[in-house]
């Protein structure tokens, strides 16, 4: 254990030294900001250091536990034992399938399947790695939560479809509630010049209120034959699970963006009252004209929130429109980082259809296919969102599963269900969001 901890520490020291070297290089060059390549590497190293710190803490805790156990054994006069870590109940190469066991325990009351599910429930409750990954909410039967390797293999891939949902601040959903109430100051205190010695001081009482985020359910199901669960040479249930989770994450992203606050939906950020609105009207739109509108959206966040925005989100077709824009000399207005951008509207970091693509006005810029493209009178307009993402709150439960045999018992059909609870609000600081819309953002022509 000591050697493993020291290895992690050595890797952390190396990452910290490399990160410091990046800062030193910029200082020697007289630069206050890192270039794009340096910034990417700096962020990667920072993440590596954070993970190393967490790993060291975990290993030290395990080591302390082993030592305590050894001390207790010695005090009891027992012989020493070798402590080893037990494999997880469910793994990609294991002989038992999570959904198959869930079906066997539900349909037949199979004792061994139930015992494995109960062991899995204990793993869910005690493993920090699992809690961090799946946002366990502390409620419900543990064995309704899919195994960690399924989550890490499939959810991470599926979440490429939830760009904006991954940008906002995310927290575990509190257990046992259908509404999350968040206090908010509506009228603040005040100060003023004292007009003379011994004269009255300014006194303004603070007034508070609260905002509410309702807890909503997102769910899906699939009927599958019992034979496919029991006799398939591959774990067919995992394919179903992956597809359900992929769509569930897409729907979470759509709720964060465009939820209607009716029919069981949350209030999405685009429909939040009080957000900034910039209208770009133009029958022949150009990138330079839109650029000034983006600056207007940025200053609205600065002015209304008194803090800067950190993100700009647009549809992939709008980003492609930026990429093909040329100046009067037929030079692109958005250029790759590698060319050392000069007088550029923006810079392109990576070619992508989703997620981070570069910077505009110094803001991290993302493309999200979940943004609407049917706005306006012609039902062909998209929008661009400028926001301070950490002011928006998304509460998520873990993803849960159920096996229901009764609905198709007459045909040996089993129903698999996947569901999760979410709550979302952009009402804490609506001024943190500014949306650019209008006829100038109609479907681009290439």
Coordinates of C-alpha atoms in Angstrom, one line a residue:
X1 CA 0.0 0.0 0.0
X2 CA 2.8 2.4 0.9
X3 CA 4.5 2.0 -2.5
X4 CA 1.2 2.6 -4.3
X5 CA 0.5 5.8 -2.3
X6 CA 4.1 7.0 -3.1
X7 CA 3.6 6.2 -6.8
X8 CA 0.4 8.3 -6.9
X9 CA 2.2 11.1 -5.0
X10 CA 5.1 11.0 -7.4
X11 CA 2.7 11.4 -10.4
X12 CA 1.0 14.3 -8.6
X13 CA 4.3 16.0 -8.0
X14 CA 5.3 15.6 -11.7
X15 CA 1.9 17.1 -12.8
X16 CA 2.2 20.0 -10.4
X17 CA 5.7 20.8 -11.7
X18 CA 4.6 20.7 -15.3
X19 CA 1.6 22.9 -14.5
X20 CA 4.0 25.4 -12.7
X21 CA 6.3 25.3 -15.8
X22 CA 3.4 26.4 -18.0
X23 CA 2.8 29.5 -15.8
X24 CA 6.5 30.3 -15.7
X25 CA 6.7 30.1 -19.5
X26 CA 3.9 32.6 -19.9
X27 CA 5.4 34.9 -17.3
X28 CA 8.8 34.9 -19.0
X29 CA 7.1 35.8 -22.3
X30 CA 5.3 38.7 -20.6
X31 CA 1.9 37.2 -21.2
X32 CA -1.0 37.5 -18.7
X33 CA -3.0 34.8 -20.3
X34 CA -2.2 31.3 -21.5
X35 CA -2.6 30.4 -25.1
X36 CA -5.1 27.8 -26.1
X37 CA -2.7 24.8 -26.1
X38 CA -1.3 25.9 -22.7
X39 CA -4.8 26.3 -21.3
X40 CA -5.8 22.9 -22.4
X41 CA -2.8 21.3 -20.9
X42 CA -3.1 23.3 -17.7
X43 CA -6.7 22.2 -17.2
X44 CA -5.8 18.6 -17.9
X45 CA -3.0 18.7 -15.3
X46 CA -5.3 20.4 -12.8
X47 CA -7.8 17.6 -13.2
X48 CA -5.0 15.0 -12.9
X49 CA -3.9 16.6 -9.7
X50 CA -7.4 16.7 -8.3
X51 CA -7.9 13.0 -9.1
X52 CA -4.5 12.2 -7.5
X53 CA -5.5 14.0 -4.3
X54 CA -8.8 12.0 -4.2
X55 CA -6.9 8.8 -4.8
X56 CA -4.3 9.5 -2.1
X57 CA -7.0 10.3 0.4
X58 CA -8.8 7.1 -0.5
X59 CA -5.7 4.9 -0.2
X60 CA -4.7 6.5 3.1
X61 CA -8.1 5.8 4.5
X62 CA -7.9 2.2 3.4
X63 CA -4.4 1.9 4.8
X64 CA -5.6 3.3 8.1
X65 CA -8.5 0.8 8.1
X66 CA -6.2 -2.1 7.5
X67 CA -3.9 -1.0 10.3
X68 CA -6.8 -0.6 12.7
X69 CA -8.0 -4.1 11.8
X70 CA -4.5 -5.5 12.4
X71 CA -4.2 -3.7 15.7
X72 CA -7.6 -5.1 16.8
X73 CA -6.6 -8.6 15.8
X74 CA -3.3 -8.4 17.7
X75 CA -5.1 -7.0 20.8
X76 CA -7.5 -10.0 20.6
X77 CA -4.6 -12.4 20.4
X78 CA -5.5 -13.5 16.9
X79 CA -3.1 -14.3 14.1
X80 CA -2.6 -11.7 11.4
X81 CA -4.6 -11.9 8.3
X82 CA -4.0 -10.8 4.8
X83 CA -6.5 -8.2 3.7
X84 CA -7.4 -8.2 0.0
X85 CA -10.0 -6.3 -2.0
X86 CA -13.0 -8.3 -3.1
X87 CA -14.1 -8.0 -6.8
X88 CA -17.3 -6.2 -7.5
X89 CA -20.4 -8.4 -7.8
X90 CA -21.0 -7.3 -11.4
X91 CA -18.2 -6.7 -13.9
X92 CA -17.8 -6.7 -17.7
X93 CA -16.1 -10.1 -17.6
X94 CA -18.2 -11.5 -14.8
X95 CA -20.4 -14.6 -15.2
X96 CA -23.5 -12.9 -13.7
X97 CA -25.5 -10.2 -15.4
X98 CA -27.2 -7.5 -13.4
X99 CA -30.4 -7.4 -15.3
X100 CA -30.6 -11.2 -15.5
X101 CA -30.2 -11.5 -11.8
X102 CA -32.8 -8.7 -11.3
X103 CA -35.2 -10.7 -13.5
X104 CA -34.5 -14.0 -11.8
X105 CA -35.0 -12.5 -8.3
X106 CA -38.2 -10.8 -9.4
X107 CA -39.8 -13.6 -11.4
X108 CA -38.7 -16.6 -9.5
X109 CA -37.5 -15.3 -6.2
X110 CA -34.1 -16.9 -6.9
X111 CA -32.1 -16.8 -3.7
X112 CA -28.6 -16.6 -5.2
X113 CA -29.6 -13.8 -7.6
X114 CA -31.1 -11.9 -4.7
X115 CA -28.0 -12.4 -2.6
X116 CA -25.8 -11.0 -5.4
X117 CA -28.2 -8.0 -5.8
X118 CA -28.0 -7.4 -2.0
X119 CA -24.2 -7.5 -2.2
X120 CA -24.3 -5.0 -5.0
X121 CA -26.6 -2.8 -2.9
X122 CA -23.9 -2.7 -0.2
X123 CA -21.3 -1.8 -2.9
X124 CA -23.5 1.1 -4.1
X125 CA -23.9 2.4 -0.5
X126 CA -20.2 2.3 0.4
X127 CA -18.1 2.9 -2.6
X128 CA -17.2 6.6 -3.1
X129 CA -16.4 6.1 -6.7
X130 CA -19.9 4.8 -7.4
X131 CA -21.5 7.6 -5.4
X132 CA -19.6 10.3 -7.3
X133 CA -20.4 8.7 -10.7
X134 CA -24.1 8.2 -10.3
X135 CA -25.3 10.9 -7.9
X136 CA -26.9 8.5 -5.5
X137 CA -29.8 10.2 -3.8
X138 CA -29.9 7.9 -0.8
X139 CA -33.4 6.7 -1.4
X140 CA -34.8 3.4 -2.7
X141 CA -33.5 -0.1 -2.9
X142 CA -29.8 -0.2 -3.7
X143 CA -30.1 -3.1 -6.1
X144 CA -32.3 -1.0 -8.4
X145 CA -29.1 1.0 -9.2
X146 CA -27.1 -0.4 -12.1
X147 CA -23.5 -1.5 -11.5
X148 CA -20.8 1.1 -11.7
X149 CA -19.0 -0.4 -14.7
X150 CA -22.2 -0.2 -16.7
X151 CA -22.5 3.5 -15.7
X152 CA -18.9 4.3 -16.6
X153 CA -19.0 2.5 -19.9
X154 CA -22.4 3.7 -21.2
X155 CA -23.4 6.9 -19.4
X156 CA -20.2 8.7 -20.1
X157 CA -20.7 8.0 -23.8
X158 CA -24.3 8.9 -23.7
X159 CA -23.7 12.2 -22.1
X160 CA -22.1 13.6 -25.2
X161 CA -25.8 14.4 -26.0
X162 CA -26.2 16.6 -22.9
X163 CA -23.8 19.4 -23.5
X164 CA -25.6 22.2 -21.7
X165 CA -26.8 20.0 -18.9
X166 CA -23.1 19.1 -18.2
X167 CA -22.2 22.8 -18.2
X168 CA -24.5 23.9 -15.4
X169 CA -23.9 23.2 -11.7
X170 CA -25.0 19.7 -10.9
X171 CA -25.9 18.4 -7.4
X172 CA -27.3 15.2 -6.0
X173 CA -31.1 15.3 -5.7
X174 CA -32.2 15.4 -2.0
X175 CA -34.1 12.4 -0.9
X176 CA -37.7 12.3 0.0
X177 CA -38.9 15.5 -1.6
X178 CA -40.9 16.5 -4.7
X179 CA -39.9 20.2 -4.6
X180 CA -36.6 21.9 -3.9
X181 CA -36.9 25.4 -2.3
X182 CA -33.9 27.7 -2.5
X183 CA -33.8 30.9 -0.5
X184 CA -33.1 34.1 -2.4
X185 CA -32.6 37.7 -1.3
X186 CA -35.1 39.9 -3.0
X187 CA -34.2 43.2 -1.3
X188 CA -30.7 43.8 0.1
X189 CA -29.4 45.9 2.9
X190 CA -28.0 49.4 2.2
X191 CA -25.4 51.8 3.3
X192 CA -25.2 55.6 3.0
X193 CA -23.1 58.6 4.0
X194 CA -23.7 59.7 7.6
X195 CA -24.8 63.3 7.2
X196 CA -23.3 64.5 10.4
X197 CA -21.9 63.2 13.7
X198 CA -24.4 61.4 15.8
X199 CA -27.0 61.5 13.0
X200 CA -29.0 58.5 12.0
X201 CA -27.4 55.7 10.0
X202 CA -28.9 54.2 6.9
X203 CA -31.1 51.2 7.8
X204 CA -32.7 49.0 5.2
X205 CA -34.1 45.6 6.1
X206 CA -33.1 42.6 4.1
X207 CA -36.1 40.9 2.5
X208 CA -35.8 37.3 1.4
X209 CA -37.9 35.0 -0.7
X210 CA -37.5 31.5 -2.2
X211 CA -37.5 29.9 -5.6
X212 CA -38.9 26.4 -6.2
X213 CA -37.6 23.7 -8.4
X214 CA -40.1 20.8 -8.8
X215 CA -38.8 17.3 -9.0
X216 CA -39.8 15.6 -12.3
X217 CA -39.5 12.1 -13.6
X218 CA -37.9 11.0 -16.8
X219 CA -38.5 7.3 -17.7
X220 CA -38.6 4.8 -20.4
X221 CA -39.2 1.1 -20.8
X222 CA -38.7 -1.8 -23.2
X223 CA -40.4 -5.2 -23.4
X224 CA -38.0 -8.1 -24.0
X225 CA -38.5 -11.9 -24.1
X226 CA -37.4 -13.9 -21.1
X227 CA -35.5 -16.1 -23.5
X228 CA -33.4 -13.1 -24.6
X229 CA -32.5 -12.4 -21.0
X230 CA -31.7 -16.0 -20.0
X231 CA -30.4 -17.6 -23.2
X232 CA -28.6 -14.9 -25.2
X233 CA -24.8 -15.5 -25.5
X234 CA -24.3 -11.8 -25.0
X235 CA -25.8 -9.6 -22.3
X236 CA -28.6 -8.3 -24.4
X237 CA -30.0 -6.4 -21.4
X238 CA -27.0 -4.2 -21.4
X239 CA -27.7 -3.1 -25.0
X240 CA -31.2 -2.1 -24.0
X241 CA -29.9 -0.3 -20.9
X242 CA -27.4 1.6 -22.9
X243 CA -30.0 2.8 -25.4
X244 CA -32.5 3.8 -22.7
X245 CA -29.9 5.8 -20.8
X246 CA -28.7 7.5 -24.0
X247 CA -32.2 8.8 -24.7
X248 CA -32.7 9.6 -21.0
X249 CA -29.7 11.9 -21.0
X250 CA -30.8 13.5 -24.2
X251 CA -34.1 14.3 -22.6
X252 CA -32.5 15.8 -19.5
X253 CA -30.5 18.1 -21.7
X254 CA -33.7 19.2 -23.6
X255 CA -35.4 19.9 -20.3
X256 CA -32.5 22.1 -19.1
X257 CA -32.7 24.0 -22.4
X258 CA -36.4 24.1 -23.3
X259 CA -38.5 22.6 -20.6
X260 CA -42.0 24.2 -20.7
X261 CA -42.8 24.1 -16.9
X262 CA -46.0 22.3 -17.7
X263 CA -47.1 18.7 -18.3
X264 CA -44.5 17.4 -15.9
X265 CA -41.6 19.4 -17.3
X266 CA -39.1 21.6 -15.6
X267 CA -38.7 25.3 -16.5
X268 CA -35.9 25.4 -19.0
X269 CA -33.4 28.2 -19.2
X270 CA -34.8 29.5 -22.6
X271 CA -38.2 30.1 -21.0
X272 CA -37.0 31.6 -17.8
X273 CA -38.4 35.0 -17.1
X274 CA -36.0 37.8 -16.5
X275 CA -33.2 36.6 -18.8
X276 CA -31.5 39.0 -21.3
X277 CA -32.8 39.1 -24.8
X278 CA -30.8 40.4 -27.9
X279 CA -32.6 40.4 -31.2
X280 CA -30.7 40.2 -34.4
X281 CA -33.0 41.0 -37.4
X282 CA -31.4 40.8 -40.8
X283 CA -32.5 39.2 -44.1
X284 CA -28.8 38.9 -45.2
X285 CA -27.0 38.1 -41.9
X286 CA -23.2 38.2 -41.6
X287 CA -20.8 37.0 -38.9
X288 CA -19.4 40.6 -38.3
X289 CA -22.9 41.9 -37.8
X290 CA -23.8 39.0 -35.4
X291 CA -20.5 39.6 -33.5
X292 CA -21.8 42.9 -32.2
X293 CA -25.0 41.2 -31.0
X294 CA -22.9 38.7 -29.1
X295 CA -21.0 41.6 -27.5
X296 CA -24.4 43.0 -26.4
X297 CA -25.3 39.6 -24.9
X298 CA -22.0 39.5 -23.0
X299 CA -22.4 43.0 -21.6
X300 CA -26.0 42.3 -20.5
X301 CA -24.7 39.5 -18.2
X302 CA -21.9 41.7 -17.0
X303 CA -24.3 44.5 -16.3
X304 CA -27.1 42.6 -14.8
X305 CA -25.2 39.9 -12.8
X306 CA -22.1 42.0 -12.0
X307 CA -20.0 39.0 -12.9
X308 CA -18.8 37.8 -16.3
X309 CA -20.4 34.9 -18.4
X310 CA -18.2 31.9 -18.9
X311 CA -19.9 30.0 -21.7
X312 CA -21.5 30.5 -25.1
X313 CA -23.6 27.7 -26.6
X314 CA -24.9 27.5 -30.1
X315 CA -26.3 24.9 -32.5
X316 CA -23.8 23.0 -34.7
X317 CA -25.2 24.6 -37.9
X318 CA -24.5 28.1 -36.4
X319 CA -20.9 27.2 -35.6
X320 CA -20.4 25.8 -39.1
X321 CA -21.7 29.1 -40.4
X322 CA -19.0 30.9 -38.3
X323 CA -16.3 28.5 -39.7
X324 CA -17.1 29.3 -43.4
X325 CA -17.3 33.1 -42.9
X326 CA -14.5 35.0 -44.8
X327 CA -13.2 38.5 -44.6
X328 CA -12.7 40.8 -47.7
X329 CA -9.5 39.0 -48.5
X330 CA -11.2 35.5 -48.4
X331 CA -9.5 34.7 -45.1
X332 CA -11.5 32.8 -42.5
X333 CA -12.8 34.7 -39.5
X334 CA -12.6 31.7 -37.2
X335 CA -9.2 30.1 -37.5
X336 CA -7.5 27.1 -35.8
X337 CA -5.4 27.6 -32.7
X338 CA -2.3 26.3 -34.4
X339 CA -2.2 29.3 -36.8
X340 CA -1.8 31.8 -34.0
X341 CA -5.1 33.8 -34.5
X342 CA -4.8 37.4 -35.5
X343 CA -7.8 39.7 -35.8
X344 CA -10.0 36.7 -35.7
X345 CA -13.7 36.7 -34.6
X346 CA -13.0 33.4 -32.9
X347 CA -10.6 30.4 -32.8
X348 CA -11.3 26.8 -33.4
X349 CA -10.0 24.4 -30.9
X350 CA -11.3 21.0 -32.1
X351 CA -13.6 19.9 -34.9
X352 CA -16.7 18.6 -33.1
X353 CA -20.4 18.2 -33.6
X354 CA -21.0 18.4 -29.8
X355 CA -19.3 20.0 -26.9
X356 CA -16.4 22.4 -26.7
X357 CA -15.2 23.8 -30.0
X358 CA -13.2 26.9 -29.3
X359 CA -13.5 30.5 -28.0
X360 CA -15.4 33.6 -29.1
X361 CA -14.8 36.8 -27.2
X362 CA -12.7 34.8 -24.7
X363 CA -15.7 32.7 -23.8
X364 CA -15.6 28.9 -24.0
X365 CA -17.8 28.1 -26.9
X366 CA -19.9 24.9 -27.2
X367 CA -22.2 23.4 -29.8
X368 CA -25.3 21.6 -28.6
X369 CA -27.7 19.9 -31.1
X370 CA -30.4 20.2 -28.4
X371 CA -30.9 23.9 -29.0
X372 CA -34.1 24.6 -31.0
X373 CA -33.9 25.4 -34.7
X374 CA -37.6 26.0 -35.3
X375 CA -38.0 29.4 -33.7
X376 CA -39.4 32.6 -35.3
X377 CA -42.2 33.2 -37.8
X378 CA -40.5 31.0 -40.4
X379 CA -39.9 28.2 -37.9
X380 CA -36.3 28.0 -39.0
X381 CA -34.4 30.1 -36.5
X382 CA -31.9 29.0 -33.9
X383 CA -30.6 30.8 -30.8
X384 CA -27.2 31.5 -29.2
X385 CA -27.0 31.4 -25.4
X386 CA -24.5 33.4 -23.4
X387 CA -24.5 32.5 -19.7
X388 CA -22.7 32.2 -16.4
X389 CA -23.3 28.4 -16.2
X390 CA -22.5 27.9 -12.5
X391 CA -25.5 30.1 -11.6
X392 CA -27.9 27.5 -12.9
X393 CA -28.7 24.5 -10.8
X394 CA -29.5 20.9 -12.0
X395 CA -30.4 18.3 -9.3
X396 CA -30.2 14.7 -10.5
X397 CA -31.0 11.4 -8.8
X398 CA -29.2 8.2 -9.7
X399 CA -30.5 6.3 -12.7
X400 CA -32.7 3.4 -11.5
X401 CA -34.1 0.2 -13.1
X402 CA -37.0 -2.1 -12.6
X403 CA -38.0 -5.5 -14.0
X404 CA -41.8 -6.1 -14.3
X405 CA -42.7 -9.7 -15.3
X406 CA -46.5 -9.5 -14.7
X407 CA -47.4 -7.3 -17.7
X408 CA -46.3 -9.9 -20.2
X409 CA -46.5 -13.1 -18.2
X410 CA -48.7 -14.8 -20.6
X411 CA -46.1 -14.6 -23.3
X412 CA -42.9 -14.8 -21.2
X413 CA -42.3 -11.2 -21.8
X414 CA -40.4 -9.0 -19.3
X415 CA -40.6 -5.3 -19.1
X416 CA -37.4 -3.4 -18.3
X417 CA -37.8 0.2 -17.0
X418 CA -35.2 2.9 -16.6
X419 CA -36.0 6.2 -14.8
X420 CA -34.5 9.1 -12.9
X421 CA -35.6 12.2 -11.1
X422 CA -34.4 15.7 -11.9
X423 CA -35.0 19.3 -10.7
X424 CA -33.7 22.4 -12.4
X425 CA -33.8 26.1 -12.0
X426 CA -32.3 29.1 -13.7
X427 CA -34.3 31.5 -11.5
X428 CA -31.6 32.3 -8.9
X429 CA -29.9 34.8 -11.2
X430 CA -31.9 35.1 -14.5
X431 CA -29.5 38.0 -15.5
X432 CA -26.8 35.3 -15.8
X433 CA -28.4 34.3 -19.1
X434 CA -28.6 36.3 -22.3
X435 CA -30.1 34.8 -25.5
X436 CA -29.5 36.1 -29.0
X437 CA -32.4 35.3 -31.4
X438 CA -34.1 36.7 -34.5
X439 CA -34.3 36.4 -38.2
X440 CA -30.6 36.9 -38.5
X441 CA -30.3 33.4 -37.1
X442 CA -32.5 31.7 -39.7
X443 CA -31.2 28.5 -41.3
X444 CA -27.7 29.4 -42.8
X445 CA -26.9 28.9 -46.4
X446 CA -23.5 27.4 -47.2

